[in-house]
Coordinates of C-alpha atoms in Angstrom, one line a residue:
Chain A
M1 CA -20.3 -5.1 -59.3
Q2 CA -20.3 -9.0 -58.9
I3 CA -21.6 -9.4 -55.5
Q4 CA -25.2 -11.0 -56.3
P5 CA -23.4 -13.5 -58.5
I6 CA -20.9 -14.1 -55.7
L7 CA -23.2 -14.4 -53.1
A8 CA -25.2 -16.9 -55.1
A9 CA -22.2 -18.8 -56.1
L10 CA -21.3 -19.0 -52.2
R11 CA -24.8 -20.0 -51.4
R12 CA -24.2 -23.2 -53.2
H13 CA -20.9 -23.6 -51.0
R14 CA -22.7 -23.4 -47.6
L15 CA -20.3 -25.3 -45.4
A16 CA -16.9 -24.1 -46.8
T17 CA -18.3 -20.6 -46.5
L18 CA -19.6 -21.1 -43.2
L19 CA -17.0 -22.7 -41.8
I20 CA -14.3 -20.4 -42.8
T21 CA -16.6 -17.1 -41.5
L22 CA -16.6 -18.4 -38.5
Q23 CA -13.0 -19.4 -38.1
I24 CA -12.4 -15.5 -39.1
A25 CA -15.4 -14.2 -36.5
L26 CA -13.6 -16.2 -34.0
A27 CA -10.6 -14.4 -34.9
C28 CA -12.3 -11.1 -34.9
A29 CA -13.5 -11.8 -31.4
V30 CA -10.1 -12.7 -29.9
L31 CA -8.1 -10.2 -31.9
S32 CA -10.4 -7.4 -30.6
N33 CA -10.3 -8.5 -26.9
A34 CA -6.4 -9.4 -27.2
S35 CA -5.6 -6.0 -28.8
F36 CA -7.7 -4.5 -26.0
L37 CA -5.6 -6.6 -23.3
I38 CA -2.2 -6.1 -24.9
S39 CA -2.8 -2.2 -24.9
Q40 CA -4.4 -1.9 -21.5
R41 CA -0.9 -3.9 -19.8
I42 CA 1.4 -2.1 -22.3
S43 CA -0.5 1.4 -21.1
R44 CA 0.1 -0.1 -17.3
M45 CA 3.8 -0.2 -17.5
H46 CA 3.9 3.2 -19.2
A47 CA 1.9 4.4 -16.7
P48 CA 3.5 7.6 -14.9
S49 CA 5.2 6.8 -11.4
G50 CA 5.6 10.9 -10.7
V51 CA 8.9 10.0 -9.8
D52 CA 12.0 9.5 -11.7
N53 CA 12.6 5.5 -11.5
A54 CA 15.9 5.7 -13.0
Q55 CA 17.7 7.7 -10.3
L56 CA 15.6 6.4 -6.8
A57 CA 16.0 3.1 -5.0
E58 CA 14.8 1.5 -1.9
V59 CA 17.0 0.0 0.6
S60 CA 15.4 -2.3 3.0
V61 CA 17.0 -3.9 6.3
E62 CA 15.6 -6.7 8.6
G63 CA 17.0 -8.9 11.4
F64 CA 17.0 -6.1 14.7
A65 CA 14.9 -5.5 17.8
P66 CA 12.2 -2.8 17.9
D67 CA 14.6 -1.1 20.7
Q68 CA 16.8 -0.9 18.4
A69 CA 15.2 1.4 15.2
S70 CA 16.3 4.6 16.5
N71 CA 20.0 3.5 16.4
V72 CA 19.9 1.2 13.2
N73 CA 18.1 4.4 11.2
A74 CA 20.6 6.9 12.4
R75 CA 23.5 4.4 11.4
M76 CA 22.0 3.6 8.2
L77 CA 20.8 7.6 7.4
A78 CA 24.8 8.2 8.1
M79 CA 26.0 5.0 6.1
L80 CA 23.9 5.8 2.9
R81 CA 24.0 10.2 3.1
G82 CA 28.2 9.3 3.0
T83 CA 28.0 6.4 0.7
A84 CA 29.7 7.9 -2.8
G85 CA 27.0 8.6 -5.8
V86 CA 24.0 9.1 -3.1
S87 CA 22.5 12.8 -3.3
S88 CA 19.7 12.1 -0.4
A89 CA 18.7 9.6 1.7
A90 CA 15.4 9.3 4.2
L91 CA 13.3 7.2 5.9
I92 CA 9.9 6.0 4.3
N93 CA 7.4 2.8 4.6
A94 CA 7.3 1.8 1.0
V95 CA 8.6 3.3 -2.8
P96 CA 6.6 2.7 -5.9
F97 CA 6.5 -0.7 -7.2
G98 CA 8.0 -1.9 -4.0
D99 CA 6.0 -4.0 -1.4
P100 CA 3.0 -1.7 -0.2
A101 CA 3.0 -0.5 3.5
A102 CA -0.3 1.1 4.3
N103 CA -3.5 0.6 2.6
A104 CA -6.3 1.8 4.4
G105 CA -9.9 2.6 3.2
I106 CA -10.4 6.6 3.5
K107 CA -13.8 8.6 4.1
L108 CA -14.1 12.4 3.7
D109 CA -16.8 12.4 6.6
P110 CA -16.3 9.4 9.6
S111 CA -20.2 9.0 9.7
E112 CA -19.4 7.9 5.9
Q113 CA -21.3 4.4 5.2
G114 CA -18.7 2.9 2.9
T115 CA -15.0 4.4 1.6
H116 CA -14.3 6.3 -1.3
G117 CA -11.7 3.5 -2.3
V118 CA -8.4 2.2 -0.6
M119 CA -5.6 4.5 -0.7
H120 CA -1.6 3.9 0.2
F121 CA -0.3 5.9 2.8
Y122 CA 3.4 6.4 2.1
V123 CA 4.7 7.2 5.6
G124 CA 8.3 9.4 4.6
G125 CA 10.9 10.9 7.4
P126 CA 12.3 14.6 6.9
G127 CA 13.9 14.6 3.5
A128 CA 11.8 11.6 1.8
F129 CA 9.3 14.2 -0.1
Q130 CA 12.7 15.9 -1.2
A131 CA 14.2 12.8 -2.2
L132 CA 11.0 11.6 -4.1
G133 CA 11.2 14.8 -6.3
L134 CA 7.3 15.1 -6.1
K135 CA 6.2 18.2 -7.8
V136 CA 3.7 20.4 -5.5
V137 CA 1.0 21.6 -8.3
E138 CA -1.4 22.9 -5.3
G139 CA -0.6 24.1 -1.8
R140 CA 3.0 23.0 0.0
A141 CA 5.3 20.3 0.6
P142 CA 5.8 19.2 4.1
Q143 CA 7.7 21.0 6.6
A144 CA 9.6 20.5 9.6
G145 CA 6.8 20.7 12.0
D146 CA 4.4 18.3 10.0
Y147 CA 6.5 15.3 10.6
Q148 CA 4.5 13.1 13.5
P149 CA 5.3 10.0 15.5
V150 CA 4.0 6.9 13.7
A151 CA 1.1 5.1 15.4
D152 CA 0.0 1.7 13.6
F153 CA 1.3 2.7 10.5
T154 CA 0.8 6.2 10.0
P155 CA 0.3 9.2 12.5
K156 CA -2.5 9.8 14.4
Q157 CA -3.4 13.2 13.1
A158 CA -1.2 14.6 10.6
P159 CA -1.0 16.8 7.4
V160 CA -0.8 15.2 3.8
V161 CA -0.5 15.9 0.6
I162 CA -2.1 14.1 -2.2
T163 CA -2.0 13.4 -5.6
R164 CA -3.6 15.6 -8.5
A165 CA -6.1 12.6 -9.5
L166 CA -7.1 11.4 -6.0
A167 CA -7.9 15.1 -5.2
T168 CA -9.8 15.6 -8.5
S169 CA -11.7 11.9 -7.6
L170 CA -12.4 13.1 -4.3
W171 CA -13.1 16.7 -4.6
P172 CA -14.3 17.2 -8.3
Q173 CA -15.2 20.6 -7.7
G174 CA -11.8 21.6 -6.8
H175 CA -10.3 23.3 -3.3
P176 CA -8.8 20.5 -2.0
L177 CA -6.6 22.3 0.8
G178 CA -7.8 22.2 4.1
K179 CA -10.1 19.3 3.5
S180 CA -10.2 16.6 5.5
I181 CA -9.4 12.4 5.2
W182 CA -10.9 10.3 7.5
I183 CA -9.3 6.8 8.4
G184 CA -11.7 5.4 11.0
S185 CA -11.1 8.3 13.9
R186 CA -7.9 9.4 12.3
R187 CA -8.0 12.8 10.4
F188 CA -5.3 13.7 7.8
R189 CA -5.5 17.1 6.4
V190 CA -4.5 18.1 3.2
I191 CA -1.6 20.8 3.2
G192 CA -0.9 19.8 -0.7
V193 CA -1.2 18.5 -4.1
V194 CA 1.6 16.5 -6.4
K195 CA 1.2 16.4 -10.0
G196 CA 1.4 12.5 -9.4
L197 CA 2.8 9.7 -7.2
I198 CA 2.1 5.9 -8.2
R199 CA 1.0 3.6 -5.6
P200 CA 3.7 0.6 -4.6
A201 CA 1.1 -2.3 -6.2
P202 CA -1.0 -0.3 -8.8
F203 CA -3.4 -1.9 -11.0
T204 CA -4.4 -4.7 -8.7
S205 CA -8.2 -3.6 -8.5
S206 CA -10.9 -0.9 -9.5
N207 CA -11.2 0.6 -6.1
R208 CA -7.6 0.8 -5.4
P209 CA -6.8 3.8 -8.1
A210 CA -3.1 3.5 -9.2
Q211 CA -2.6 7.2 -8.3
G212 CA -4.4 6.6 -5.0
S213 CA -1.4 7.6 -2.9
I214 CA -1.3 9.8 0.4
F215 CA 2.2 11.4 1.4
V216 CA 2.3 11.6 5.3
P217 CA 5.2 13.1 6.9
G218 CA 6.2 10.7 10.0
Q219 CA 8.8 10.6 12.5
P220 CA 11.4 7.9 12.3
G221 CA 11.1 5.5 15.1
P222 CA 10.2 2.1 15.7
Q223 CA 7.3 2.1 13.6
L224 CA 9.5 3.8 10.8
V225 CA 12.3 1.8 10.5
G226 CA 14.7 -0.2 8.2
R227 CA 13.1 1.2 4.7
Y228 CA 15.1 3.9 3.2
L229 CA 15.0 6.1 0.2
I230 CA 18.3 7.0 -1.8
R231 CA 18.6 9.3 -4.7
V232 CA 21.7 8.5 -6.6
A233 CA 23.4 10.3 -9.1
T234 CA 22.5 9.4 -13.0
G235 CA 24.3 6.5 -14.0
Q236 CA 25.6 5.3 -10.7
M237 CA 22.8 3.4 -9.5
D238 CA 24.8 -0.3 -9.7
S239 CA 27.6 0.8 -8.1
V240 CA 25.8 2.9 -5.4
L241 CA 23.9 -0.4 -4.7
E242 CA 27.0 -2.6 -4.2
R243 CA 28.4 -0.3 -2.3
V244 CA 25.6 -0.1 0.3
R245 CA 25.5 -3.7 0.1
K246 CA 29.1 -4.5 1.2
A247 CA 28.2 -1.5 3.8
V248 CA 25.2 -3.4 5.5
R249 CA 27.1 -6.4 5.5
Q250 CA 29.8 -4.6 8.0
M251 CA 27.0 -3.2 10.1
G252 CA 26.7 -6.5 12.1
P253 CA 24.7 -9.4 12.8
Q254 CA 21.4 -7.5 13.9
V255 CA 20.9 -5.7 10.7
V256 CA 20.3 -8.1 7.3
L257 CA 19.7 -6.8 3.8
D258 CA 16.4 -7.4 2.4
E259 CA 17.7 -8.1 -0.9
A260 CA 14.3 -8.5 -2.9
Q261 CA 13.6 -5.0 -2.0
T262 CA 16.9 -3.5 -2.0
A263 CA 16.6 -2.1 -5.5
S264 CA 16.3 0.5 -7.7
V265 CA 12.8 2.0 -8.8
E266 CA 13.2 0.7 -12.2
S267 CA 14.3 -2.8 -11.3
L268 CA 10.8 -3.2 -9.0
H269 CA 9.2 -1.9 -11.6
S270 CA 10.8 -4.4 -14.0
S271 CA 9.5 -6.9 -11.7
Y272 CA 6.4 -5.9 -11.0
F273 CA 5.5 -5.8 -14.6
Q274 CA 6.9 -9.0 -15.6
T275 CA 3.7 -11.1 -15.6
D276 CA 2.2 -8.2 -17.6
R277 CA 5.1 -8.5 -19.8
S278 CA 4.6 -12.4 -20.0
M279 CA 1.0 -11.8 -20.7
V280 CA 1.3 -9.4 -23.6
A281 CA 4.2 -12.0 -25.2
L282 CA 1.6 -14.5 -24.8
L283 CA -1.5 -12.8 -26.2
L284 CA 0.7 -11.7 -29.1
G285 CA 1.6 -15.2 -29.8
V286 CA -2.1 -16.4 -29.7
V287 CA -3.1 -13.5 -32.1
A288 CA -0.1 -14.2 -34.4
A289 CA -1.2 -17.9 -34.4
L290 CA -4.9 -17.2 -35.0
L291 CA -4.2 -14.9 -37.8
L292 CA -1.8 -17.2 -39.3
V293 CA -4.0 -20.2 -39.2
T294 CA -6.8 -17.8 -40.2
A295 CA -4.9 -16.5 -43.3
L296 CA -3.9 -19.8 -43.9
G297 CA -7.6 -21.5 -44.0
M298 CA -8.6 -18.5 -46.6
V299 CA -5.3 -19.0 -48.7
G300 CA -6.6 -22.6 -48.4
L301 CA -9.8 -22.4 -49.1
A302 CA -9.3 -19.0 -51.9
S303 CA -6.5 -22.0 -53.7
F304 CA -8.7 -24.8 -53.2
W305 CA -11.7 -22.7 -55.3
V306 CA -9.4 -21.8 -57.7
S307 CA -8.4 -25.2 -58.3
Q308 CA -11.8 -26.4 -58.6
R309 CA -13.0 -23.0 -60.9
T310 CA -10.0 -23.5 -63.4
R311 CA -12.6 -24.2 -66.6
Q312 CA -15.2 -22.1 -65.0
I313 CA -12.6 -19.0 -64.9
G314 CA -11.3 -19.8 -68.3
V315 CA -14.8 -19.7 -69.4
R316 CA -15.3 -16.1 -67.7
R317 CA -12.6 -15.0 -69.4
A318 CA -13.6 -16.6 -73.0
L319 CA -16.8 -14.4 -71.7
G320 CA -15.2 -11.3 -71.8
A321 CA -13.7 -11.3 -68.3
T322 CA -10.3 -9.1 -68.4
Q323 CA -7.8 -10.2 -65.9
G324 CA -8.5 -7.4 -63.7
A325 CA -11.9 -8.9 -63.4
I326 CA -11.2 -12.4 -62.3
L327 CA -8.9 -10.7 -59.7
R328 CA -11.6 -8.7 -58.2
Y329 CA -14.1 -11.3 -58.2
F330 CA -11.9 -13.2 -55.8
Q331 CA -11.0 -10.7 -53.7
T332 CA -14.6 -9.3 -53.6
E333 CA -15.7 -13.0 -53.0
N334 CA -12.9 -12.6 -50.0
L335 CA -14.1 -9.2 -48.7
L336 CA -17.7 -10.2 -48.5
I337 CA -17.1 -13.7 -46.7
V338 CA -14.7 -11.5 -44.1
S339 CA -17.5 -9.2 -43.7
A340 CA -19.7 -11.7 -42.8
G341 CA -17.3 -13.1 -40.4
I342 CA -16.4 -9.5 -38.8
A343 CA -20.5 -8.8 -38.5
L344 CA -20.6 -12.4 -36.8
G345 CA -17.4 -11.3 -34.7
V346 CA -18.2 -8.2 -33.3
V347 CA -20.9 -10.1 -31.5
M348 CA -18.6 -12.9 -30.6
A349 CA -16.0 -10.3 -29.2
F350 CA -18.7 -8.6 -27.1
A351 CA -20.1 -11.8 -25.8
L352 CA -16.1 -12.9 -25.2
N353 CA -15.7 -9.7 -23.2
V354 CA -18.8 -10.2 -21.2
L355 CA -17.3 -13.6 -20.3
L356 CA -13.9 -12.4 -19.5
M357 CA -15.4 -9.5 -17.3
Q358 CA -17.4 -11.9 -15.1
Y359 CA -14.5 -13.8 -13.8
Y360 CA -11.3 -11.6 -14.4
E361 CA -11.2 -7.8 -13.5
V362 CA -11.3 -6.7 -17.3
P363 CA -13.1 -3.5 -18.4
R364 CA -15.9 -3.3 -21.0
L365 CA -14.1 -3.2 -24.3
P366 CA -14.0 0.0 -26.0
L367 CA -15.8 0.4 -29.3
G368 CA -12.7 1.7 -31.1
Y369 CA -11.2 -2.0 -31.0
L370 CA -13.6 -3.2 -33.4
P371 CA -12.8 -1.5 -36.4
V372 CA -9.1 -2.1 -35.3
G373 CA -10.0 -6.0 -35.4
A374 CA -11.8 -5.5 -38.7
L375 CA -9.4 -3.4 -40.3
A376 CA -6.6 -6.1 -39.3
L377 CA -8.7 -8.9 -40.8
W378 CA -9.9 -7.3 -44.1
L379 CA -6.4 -6.5 -45.1
L380 CA -5.2 -10.1 -43.6
G381 CA -8.1 -11.8 -46.1
Q382 CA -7.0 -9.4 -49.4
L383 CA -3.3 -10.4 -48.6
A384 CA -4.2 -14.2 -48.3
V385 CA -6.2 -14.4 -51.3
L386 CA -4.1 -12.2 -53.3
S387 CA -1.7 -15.2 -54.6
P388 CA -4.7 -17.5 -55.6
A389 CA -6.6 -15.0 -57.0
L390 CA -3.4 -13.6 -59.2
R391 CA -3.0 -17.3 -60.2
A392 CA -6.9 -17.4 -60.9
S393 CA -6.5 -14.2 -63.4
R394 CA -3.6 -16.0 -65.0
V395 CA -5.8 -18.9 -66.3
P396 CA -6.0 -18.3 -69.8
P397 CA -9.4 -18.5 -71.6
V398 CA -8.3 -21.3 -74.0
V399 CA -9.2 -23.7 -71.1
A400 CA -12.8 -23.1 -71.9
T401 CA -12.3 -25.4 -74.7
R402 CA -10.1 -27.7 -73.1
S403 CA -12.1 -31.3 -72.8
V404 CA -12.5 -31.9 -69.0
Chain B
M1 CA -16.1 -10.5 -90.7
L2 CA -13.4 -12.9 -90.1
K3 CA -10.8 -13.1 -92.6
M4 CA -7.1 -14.8 -91.7
T5 CA -4.5 -14.8 -93.8
H6 CA -1.5 -17.1 -94.0
L7 CA -2.0 -17.5 -90.5
S8 CA 0.0 -19.7 -88.5
K9 CA 0.1 -21.5 -85.0
V10 CA 3.4 -23.1 -83.6
Y11 CA 3.9 -24.8 -80.8
R12 CA 7.4 -25.1 -79.2
T13 CA 9.4 -26.7 -76.7
E14 CA 13.0 -27.0 -76.5
V15 CA 13.5 -30.1 -78.7
V16 CA 10.5 -29.5 -81.4
E17 CA 8.2 -26.8 -83.1
T18 CA 4.6 -28.0 -83.9
Y19 CA 2.4 -26.3 -86.5
A20 CA -1.1 -26.3 -85.3
L21 CA -1.9 -24.2 -88.1
R22 CA 0.0 -23.3 -91.4
D23 CA -0.9 -20.8 -94.2
F24 CA -4.0 -20.8 -93.0
S25 CA -6.4 -18.7 -94.7
I26 CA -10.2 -18.2 -94.2
D27 CA -12.5 -15.1 -95.3
V28 CA -16.0 -15.5 -93.6
K29 CA -18.5 -13.0 -94.9
E30 CA -21.1 -11.2 -92.8
G31 CA -24.3 -13.4 -92.3
E32 CA -22.8 -16.5 -93.6
F33 CA -23.2 -20.0 -91.8
V34 CA -19.7 -21.9 -92.0
A35 CA -18.8 -25.6 -90.9
V36 CA -15.1 -26.2 -90.6
T37 CA -14.9 -29.7 -90.7
G38 CA -11.5 -31.9 -90.4
P39 CA -10.6 -35.0 -88.5
S40 CA -9.3 -34.6 -85.0
G41 CA -6.1 -33.1 -84.2
S42 CA -6.4 -31.4 -87.9
G43 CA -6.3 -27.9 -86.3
K44 CA -9.8 -26.9 -86.6
T45 CA -10.4 -25.9 -82.7
T46 CA -7.2 -24.6 -82.4
F47 CA -8.5 -22.0 -85.4
L48 CA -11.5 -21.9 -83.6
T49 CA -9.5 -20.8 -80.6
I50 CA -7.5 -18.1 -82.8
A51 CA -10.8 -17.2 -84.1
G52 CA -12.3 -16.6 -80.8
L53 CA -9.3 -14.6 -79.7
L54 CA -9.1 -17.1 -76.9
E55 CA -5.4 -18.1 -78.2
T56 CA -3.0 -15.7 -79.9
F57 CA -1.2 -16.4 -83.3
T58 CA 2.4 -16.8 -84.4
G59 CA 2.3 -15.6 -87.8
G60 CA 0.1 -14.1 -90.7
S61 CA -2.7 -11.9 -90.1
Y62 CA -6.3 -11.8 -88.7
H63 CA -8.9 -9.2 -89.0
L64 CA -12.2 -9.3 -87.3
D65 CA -15.0 -7.2 -87.8
G66 CA -12.0 -4.6 -89.8
V67 CA -10.0 -4.7 -87.1
D68 CA -6.7 -6.0 -87.0
V69 CA -6.3 -8.0 -83.6
S70 CA -2.3 -9.1 -84.3
H71 CA -1.6 -6.5 -81.6
L72 CA -3.9 -6.1 -79.2
N73 CA -3.3 -6.7 -75.8
D74 CA -5.4 -8.9 -73.1
N75 CA -7.4 -6.6 -72.4
A76 CA -8.8 -5.2 -75.8
R77 CA -8.6 -9.0 -76.8
S78 CA -11.2 -9.4 -73.5
K79 CA -13.4 -6.7 -74.7
I80 CA -13.7 -7.9 -78.5
R81 CA -14.6 -11.2 -76.9
N82 CA -17.1 -9.9 -74.9
E83 CA -18.9 -7.6 -77.2
K84 CA -18.5 -9.1 -80.7
I85 CA -18.1 -12.9 -80.1
G86 CA -20.8 -15.1 -78.8
F87 CA -19.3 -18.7 -77.7
I88 CA -21.2 -22.0 -78.1
F89 CA -18.7 -24.6 -76.5
Q90 CA -19.2 -28.6 -76.7
A91 CA -18.9 -29.2 -72.9
F92 CA -21.9 -26.2 -72.7
N93 CA -19.6 -24.7 -70.0
L94 CA -22.1 -23.5 -67.8
I95 CA -21.0 -22.1 -64.7
P96 CA -22.3 -24.6 -62.5
D97 CA -23.2 -22.4 -59.1
L98 CA -24.9 -19.9 -60.8
N99 CA -28.8 -20.4 -62.0
V100 CA -30.1 -20.0 -65.9
Y101 CA -30.6 -16.4 -65.5
D102 CA -27.0 -15.7 -63.7
N103 CA -25.5 -18.1 -66.5
V104 CA -26.7 -15.6 -69.1
E105 CA -26.2 -12.7 -67.5
V106 CA -22.2 -13.5 -67.2
P107 CA -21.4 -11.9 -70.1
L108 CA -23.6 -8.9 -69.8
R109 CA -22.0 -7.9 -66.7
Y110 CA -18.6 -7.9 -68.3
R111 CA -19.8 -5.3 -70.3
G112 CA -21.2 -3.2 -67.5
M113 CA -24.2 -3.1 -69.0
K114 CA -27.3 -1.4 -66.7
A115 CA -29.5 -3.7 -64.5
A116 CA -32.8 -3.4 -66.7
E117 CA -30.9 -3.8 -70.0
R118 CA -29.6 -7.0 -68.9
K119 CA -32.8 -8.0 -67.8
K120 CA -34.4 -7.4 -71.3
R121 CA -31.6 -9.3 -72.8
I122 CA -31.6 -12.2 -70.8
M123 CA -35.6 -12.8 -71.2
E124 CA -35.3 -12.2 -74.7
S125 CA -32.3 -14.5 -75.3
L126 CA -34.2 -17.2 -73.2
E127 CA -37.4 -16.8 -74.8
R128 CA -35.6 -16.9 -78.0
V129 CA -34.2 -20.4 -76.9
G130 CA -37.4 -21.5 -74.9
L131 CA -36.8 -21.7 -71.8
S132 CA -37.9 -18.4 -70.3
S133 CA -39.5 -20.6 -67.6
R134 CA -36.1 -22.2 -66.3
L135 CA -34.8 -19.2 -65.0
K136 CA -34.2 -20.4 -61.2
H137 CA -32.9 -23.7 -62.5
Y138 CA -29.4 -24.7 -62.2
P139 CA -27.3 -26.5 -65.0
A140 CA -27.4 -29.7 -63.2
E141 CA -31.2 -29.7 -63.4
L142 CA -31.6 -29.5 -66.8
S143 CA -30.6 -31.9 -69.5
G144 CA -27.6 -31.9 -72.3
G145 CA -30.3 -30.2 -74.9
Q146 CA -31.6 -27.4 -72.5
Q147 CA -28.0 -26.5 -71.2
Q148 CA -26.5 -26.1 -74.6
R149 CA -29.9 -23.9 -75.3
V150 CA -29.1 -21.9 -72.4
A151 CA -25.4 -21.6 -73.3
I152 CA -26.5 -20.5 -76.8
A153 CA -29.1 -17.9 -75.1
R154 CA -25.7 -16.6 -73.3
A155 CA -24.0 -16.4 -76.8
L156 CA -27.1 -14.6 -78.4
A157 CA -27.6 -12.1 -75.1
G158 CA -24.9 -9.7 -75.9
S159 CA -25.6 -9.3 -79.6
P160 CA -22.3 -10.7 -80.7
R161 CA -21.4 -10.0 -84.3
L162 CA -20.1 -13.5 -84.6
L163 CA -21.0 -16.7 -83.1
L164 CA -18.4 -19.4 -82.7
A165 CA -19.9 -22.9 -82.0
D166 CA -17.2 -25.7 -81.1
E167 CA -19.2 -29.2 -81.8
P168 CA -22.3 -28.1 -80.5
T169 CA -23.6 -31.0 -80.1
G170 CA -21.2 -33.6 -79.5
N171 CA -22.4 -33.9 -76.0
L172 CA -25.8 -34.3 -76.8
D173 CA -28.0 -37.5 -78.3
T174 CA -29.6 -37.5 -81.9
Q175 CA -32.7 -35.8 -80.8
M176 CA -31.3 -33.0 -78.8
A177 CA -28.9 -32.3 -81.4
R178 CA -31.6 -32.1 -83.8
G179 CA -33.1 -29.5 -82.2
V180 CA -30.1 -27.4 -81.3
M181 CA -28.7 -27.5 -84.7
E182 CA -32.5 -26.3 -85.7
L183 CA -32.0 -23.5 -83.7
L184 CA -28.7 -22.5 -84.9
E185 CA -30.0 -22.8 -88.5
D186 CA -32.8 -20.1 -87.3
I187 CA -30.6 -17.8 -85.8
H188 CA -28.6 -18.0 -88.8
R189 CA -31.5 -17.2 -90.9
E190 CA -31.9 -14.1 -88.8
G191 CA -28.9 -12.8 -90.1
A192 CA -26.3 -14.2 -87.8
T193 CA -22.6 -14.9 -88.7
I194 CA -21.8 -18.5 -87.3
V195 CA -19.0 -20.5 -87.5
M196 CA -19.2 -24.0 -86.5
V197 CA -16.3 -26.3 -85.7
T198 CA -17.7 -29.9 -86.1
H199 CA -16.3 -33.3 -87.2
D200 CA -19.7 -34.4 -87.8
P201 CA -19.8 -34.6 -91.7
E202 CA -24.1 -35.0 -91.3
L203 CA -24.0 -31.5 -89.2
A204 CA -21.4 -29.9 -91.5
T205 CA -24.4 -30.4 -94.6
R206 CA -26.4 -27.9 -92.5
A207 CA -24.1 -25.4 -93.1
Q208 CA -23.8 -22.7 -96.2
R209 CA -20.5 -23.4 -96.7
N210 CA -18.0 -26.0 -95.7
V211 CA -14.1 -25.2 -95.1
H212 CA -12.3 -28.6 -94.8
V213 CA -8.9 -28.8 -92.6
I214 CA -6.5 -31.1 -92.6
D215 CA -2.5 -31.0 -90.9
G216 CA -3.5 -27.1 -89.8
Q217 CA -4.2 -26.3 -93.2
V218 CA -7.3 -25.5 -95.4
V219 CA -7.9 -28.2 -98.4
D220 CA -11.2 -27.8 -99.8
V221 CA -13.4 -25.2 -99.5
A222 CA -17.2 -25.6 -100.6
E223 CA -19.4 -23.2 -101.4
D224 CA -23.2 -23.6 -101.5
R225 CA -22.8 -27.0 -101.9
V226 CA -23.3 -30.2 -99.6
F227 CA -20.3 -32.2 -98.9
S228 CA -21.0 -36.3 -99.1
T229 CA -20.1 -38.2 -95.8
S230 CA -18.2 -40.6 -98.4
Q231 CA -16.4 -37.4 -99.5
L232 CA -15.2 -36.1 -96.3
A233 CA -14.6 -39.7 -95.0
E234 CA -11.6 -39.6 -97.8
H235 CA -10.0 -37.0 -95.6
S236 CA -10.6 -38.9 -92.2
P237 CA -8.0 -40.8 -90.4
A238 CA -7.6 -44.5 -91.4

């Protein structure tokens, strides 16, 4: 191969080579980190919620006095259950991707120092567990006798159902049933485990796991009022919500619909990840612009070198280089420059990742993203250099005899 | 070694056809040192480019070392250039980014030769031209005469069957030109076949045989005799 003479020639053009190498290194560093951030955001958006987003909706009302709680609950539940298209309705303090209601640090023993993370307590009235459609994988669902009065966000003592991810995290050896979870002096005994239930505001911090959800059966009352979960027949969500809005308006001045929180879980999901979608679009734009600039830089430099070396190419052809050999020369040259850029870019990628980790909640860059960035840049380099290299290969050998 | 018969080279545009070579015939035997002379625009450089397979021709036939090169594709022509022909150009045509060693190595790499064999040949050919102490020098660090010697070493390194020289002393002063010509004569004495294109009558006298070209045709062939300056001047443009 021509590697040694190519390197020798590049040493004679240090500045141009260094600049393009640095540009490639920067592209590699940004590309690796941006790909990681993009894939992280996308995987968040596609994280399973554990419920059927399209069929569930939250209906939220406010404006009533605490002593009207029982009356409002009764009227609302009656109205919702009587609305065409609603298959079930129940009280709940929060729904996935809606506003969180009860986050608390949990302990496995009240005397423990520190907590096992901050979990979200979904407090649901009778029928809520079934309306959510949660899949029990161990133990049982709450039964009629399990519903306790709510005091300060949760019942004081209650049987609870937790997610499988939380159960595995708290008791890696298994057997979560019958175990206790504590918030201060409040004790919650695990009676069941569900496949999954995402917390209302997932992915906000590392000590708030996305599947850190605990379902607590609670009795409707002054502290469990105004937020309702409805399950709607497929394809009827918009019309049902419209009927519900109309019905609430007719309930009188004491009951006011919270428009922002009255929406399908799917719609709440979409709103919740709006920032992530914008970030993905922005990062894709940055990556595309950077790759374009890098590709143009490589095309520009290769074109300049081909023009500058036209006579030299003619001489090489005269000395026996085939068109393929000239093409390979420029492709190999590009491969070497891009490889040097990638080698430097890998170091810069980790440095950038460390910097991002210091200022933002970004995990360590997995090694797997580096080959992806490297491969993308190698391909980009080869594509970028192809046109100038083909032009070079078409330089006729007779150019060697022409006067300068 | 080199035989062209009724060869023609026509450059065509939409409105005009220009004959650079017309009914051009020449036969160079193995071991000959032939000078091709002629005034500017006579077609002698076109002859050299066709002889060196740097360009194709329009009509006639051309046999190089017994091979009919009329219908060879680009790769086959490249292979013959690499293996059978050594070029010496007026402008030296060394690659400025490569040092002396790497410059001489260029055609050997295209031949796919092993590194050890390449090194042996490079050292031998550089010693032959008296530049074995300048391996790491770049062309810009050498005089014109030295650069042309490196070019000759590059041409010799591949042990070509034919050396084609295009005004090899055209860019050199008298003293350097003399040195380069003596080197070519030495190489010829060792058995090489050399075809040299020149417009310099003095230089042509050093060759074994002279071929004079005017308007793309061979007008005179002088074998084993020396053209005088006045004789050549008769064919030069006024």
